[in-house]
Coordinates of C-alpha atoms in Angstrom, one line a residue:
X1 CA 0.0 0.1 0.3
X2 CA 1.6 3.4 -1.2
X3 CA 0.4 6.9 -1.0
X4 CA -0.5 6.8 -4.7
X5 CA -3.5 4.5 -3.6
X6 CA -5.5 6.8 -1.0
X7 CA -8.9 5.7 -1.6
X8 CA -8.6 2.4 0.3
X9 CA -8.6 2.5 4.1
X10 CA -5.5 0.2 5.8
X11 CA -5.2 -1.1 9.1
X12 CA -1.7 -1.0 10.5
X13 CA -0.4 -4.3 11.5
X14 CA 0.5 -4.2 15.2
X15 CA 1.7 -6.5 18.0
X16 CA -0.3 -6.1 21.3
X17 CA 1.6 -7.0 24.5
X18 CA 0.4 -6.7 28.1
X19 CA 3.5 -6.1 30.2
X20 CA 1.6 -5.3 33.6
X21 CA -1.9 -5.3 35.0
X22 CA -3.4 -2.5 33.2
X23 CA -0.8 -1.8 30.7
X24 CA -0.3 -2.6 27.2
X25 CA 2.3 -2.1 24.9
X26 CA 1.5 -1.8 21.0
X27 CA 4.4 -2.3 18.6
X28 CA 3.8 -1.0 15.0
X29 CA 5.2 -2.9 12.0
X30 CA 6.1 -2.0 8.3
X31 CA 2.7 -3.5 7.4
X32 CA -0.5 -1.5 6.7
X33 CA 0.3 1.8 5.8
X34 CA 0.2 4.8 3.2
X35 CA 3.9 5.5 2.6
X36 CA 6.1 4.3 0.1
X37 CA 8.2 1.1 0.2
X38 CA 11.4 3.2 0.9
X39 CA 9.6 4.7 4.3
X40 CA 8.5 1.2 4.9
X41 CA 4.7 1.6 4.2
X42 CA 3.7 2.4 8.0
X43 CA 6.2 5.0 8.6
X44 CA 5.1 6.8 11.7
X45 CA 7.9 9.6 11.7
X46 CA 7.4 12.8 10.2
X47 CA 11.1 13.5 10.4
X48 CA 12.2 11.1 7.7
X49 CA 11.4 13.4 4.2
X50 CA 8.2 10.9 4.0
X51 CA 5.2 12.5 2.5
X52 CA 3.6 14.3 5.6
X53 CA 0.0 13.3 4.3
X54 CA 1.1 9.8 4.4
X55 CA 2.5 10.2 7.8
X56 CA -0.6 11.9 9.1
X57 CA -2.8 8.7 7.8
X58 CA -0.5 6.1 9.3
X59 CA -0.7 7.7 12.5
X60 CA -4.4 8.3 12.4
X61 CA -4.5 4.6 11.4
X62 CA -2.5 3.6 14.2
X63 CA -4.8 5.9 16.6
X64 CA -7.8 4.0 15.5
X65 CA -6.2 0.8 16.6
X66 CA -5.0 1.8 19.9
X67 CA -7.9 4.0 20.9
X68 CA -6.3 7.6 21.1
X69 CA -3.5 9.7 19.9
X70 CA 0.0 8.8 20.8
X71 CA 2.2 11.4 22.7
X72 CA 5.8 11.7 21.3
X73 CA 8.9 13.6 21.7
X74 CA 11.6 14.9 19.3
X75 CA 14.2 12.1 19.9
X76 CA 17.7 13.3 19.8
X77 CA 19.8 10.2 21.6
X78 CA 19.9 12.4 24.9
X79 CA 19.6 11.6 28.5
X80 CA 16.7 14.0 28.6
X81 CA 13.2 13.2 29.9
X82 CA 9.9 15.1 29.8
X83 CA 7.1 14.8 32.0
X84 CA 4.5 14.4 29.7
X85 CA 1.5 14.8 31.9
X86 CA 2.8 18.4 32.6
X87 CA 2.8 19.4 28.9
X88 CA -1.1 19.5 27.5
X89 CA -0.2 20.4 23.9
X90 CA 0.8 17.5 21.9
X91 CA 2.3 19.4 19.2
X92 CA 4.4 21.3 21.7
X93 CA 5.5 17.9 23.2
X94 CA 6.4 16.4 19.9
X95 CA 9.0 19.4 19.5
X96 CA 10.8 18.9 22.7
X97 CA 14.5 17.5 22.4
X98 CA 14.6 14.3 24.9
X99 CA 14.6 10.7 24.5
X100 CA 12.4 9.8 27.7
X101 CA 8.5 10.3 28.6
X102 CA 7.0 9.8 32.0
X103 CA 3.3 10.1 32.9
X104 CA 1.0 9.5 35.8
X105 CA -2.3 10.0 33.8
X106 CA -3.7 8.1 31.1
X107 CA -1.3 9.2 28.3
X108 CA -0.4 7.0 25.4
X109 CA 3.4 7.3 25.4
X110 CA 5.3 6.4 22.2
X111 CA 8.9 6.3 21.4
X112 CA 10.1 5.3 17.8
X113 CA 12.7 2.7 17.1
X114 CA 14.9 2.3 13.9
X115 CA 18.2 0.8 14.9
X116 CA 17.4 1.7 18.7
X117 CA 14.9 0.0 20.8
X118 CA 12.2 1.2 23.3
X119 CA 12.4 0.8 26.9
X120 CA 9.2 0.6 28.5
X121 CA 8.8 0.9 32.2
X122 CA 5.6 0.6 34.5
X123 CA 4.7 1.0 38.3
X124 CA 1.3 -0.4 38.1
X125 CA 0.8 0.3 42.2
X126 CA 1.6 4.1 41.8
X127 CA 0.2 4.5 38.1
X128 CA 3.5 5.9 37.0
X129 CA 4.6 4.9 33.4
X130 CA 7.3 5.8 30.9
X131 CA 8.8 5.1 27.7
X132 CA 12.7 5.8 26.7
X133 CA 14.3 5.5 23.3
X134 CA 17.4 3.6 23.9
X135 CA 20.4 3.5 21.7
X136 CA 24.1 3.4 22.3
X137 CA 24.6 7.1 22.7
X138 CA 21.2 7.1 24.8
X139 CA 22.9 4.4 27.1
X140 CA 26.1 6.4 27.5
X141 CA 23.7 9.4 28.3
X142 CA 22.1 7.3 31.0
X143 CA 18.7 7.7 29.2
X144 CA 17.2 4.7 31.3
X145 CA 18.4 5.8 34.6
X146 CA 17.2 9.3 34.1
X147 CA 13.7 8.1 33.1
X148 CA 13.6 5.8 36.4
X149 CA 14.7 9.0 38.2
X150 CA 11.9 10.8 36.5
X151 CA 9.5 8.2 37.5
X152 CA 10.6 8.5 41.3
X153 CA 10.0 12.1 41.1
X154 CA 6.5 11.8 40.0
X155 CA 5.6 9.2 42.8
X156 CA 6.9 7.1 45.4
X157 CA 7.9 4.5 43.1
X158 CA 11.1 2.7 44.0
X159 CA 12.5 1.0 41.0
X160 CA 15.7 -0.3 41.0
X161 CA 18.1 -1.9 38.0
X162 CA 21.2 -2.9 37.0
X163 CA 22.3 -2.6 33.4
X164 CA 25.6 -4.2 32.3
X165 CA 27.2 -3.8 28.7
X166 CA 30.4 -3.9 27.0
X167 CA 31.8 -2.4 23.8
X168 CA 30.3 -5.3 21.7
X169 CA 27.1 -5.2 23.4
X170 CA 26.8 -1.3 22.4
X171 CA 27.5 -2.0 19.0
X172 CA 24.9 -4.8 18.8
X173 CA 21.3 -3.6 18.5
X174 CA 20.0 -7.2 18.8
X175 CA 21.4 -7.8 21.9
X176 CA 19.5 -4.9 23.5
X177 CA 16.4 -7.0 23.7
X178 CA 18.0 -8.0 27.0
X179 CA 16.6 -4.8 28.4
X180 CA 13.0 -6.1 28.0
X181 CA 11.0 -9.1 29.8
X182 CA 10.5 -10.7 26.4
X183 CA 12.4 -12.0 23.3
X184 CA 11.6 -9.7 20.2
X185 CA 14.2 -10.3 18.0
X186 CA 12.2 -10.7 15.1
X187 CA 10.1 -7.6 15.9
X188 CA 13.3 -5.6 16.1
X189 CA 14.5 -6.9 13.0
X190 CA 11.4 -5.5 11.2
X191 CA 11.7 -2.3 13.3
X192 CA 15.0 -1.7 12.1
X193 CA 13.7 -1.1 8.6
X194 CA 11.6 1.8 9.3
X195 CA 10.8 4.3 12.0
X196 CA 8.2 2.3 14.0
X197 CA 6.4 3.0 17.2
X198 CA 6.3 1.5 20.5
X199 CA 2.7 2.7 22.4
X200 CA 2.5 2.2 26.1
X201 CA -0.9 2.6 27.1
X202 CA -3.3 2.0 30.0
X203 CA -6.2 -0.4 29.5

């Protein structure tokens, strides 16, 4: 499906995974979109020189599946985290340069993954959830630790983690699935071909 054929509606192929009680992750894929093949058909990023109308239609098709607009930021491989529940305007949030989002309300948080991976964190007891864009540079900038710190700032959550990595690990994106509680190697091979979204939602 390309943007040349815009009369037919498409349904994006997504992968839902429940990661905690009341929390679900949706992974978009390259299937079921309006973009050209070079952008992966279901490209969700407006920063890749894709047709803006195609991207908008891809995002809307995704929103129709997950139930509401997905809130994103301008990812720059930093250690910066945005408190998404303190920024009400979605367009303003989308232009903030950061790589982590945290919320205590029902925001659908999204991070893009191409050759980097999403790290999704949930405290279902204190209703704090977060999404981080995690690549080699982001790891070096402590994006995971900064996201956890922002979660602790938003509530009494006490998350503890230990992240070990070496030079070879840092240059092999496929091994970063170890950061997540499931094996999604096949998914991330797919995500490497486009800018897909990982969306963390409350259900």
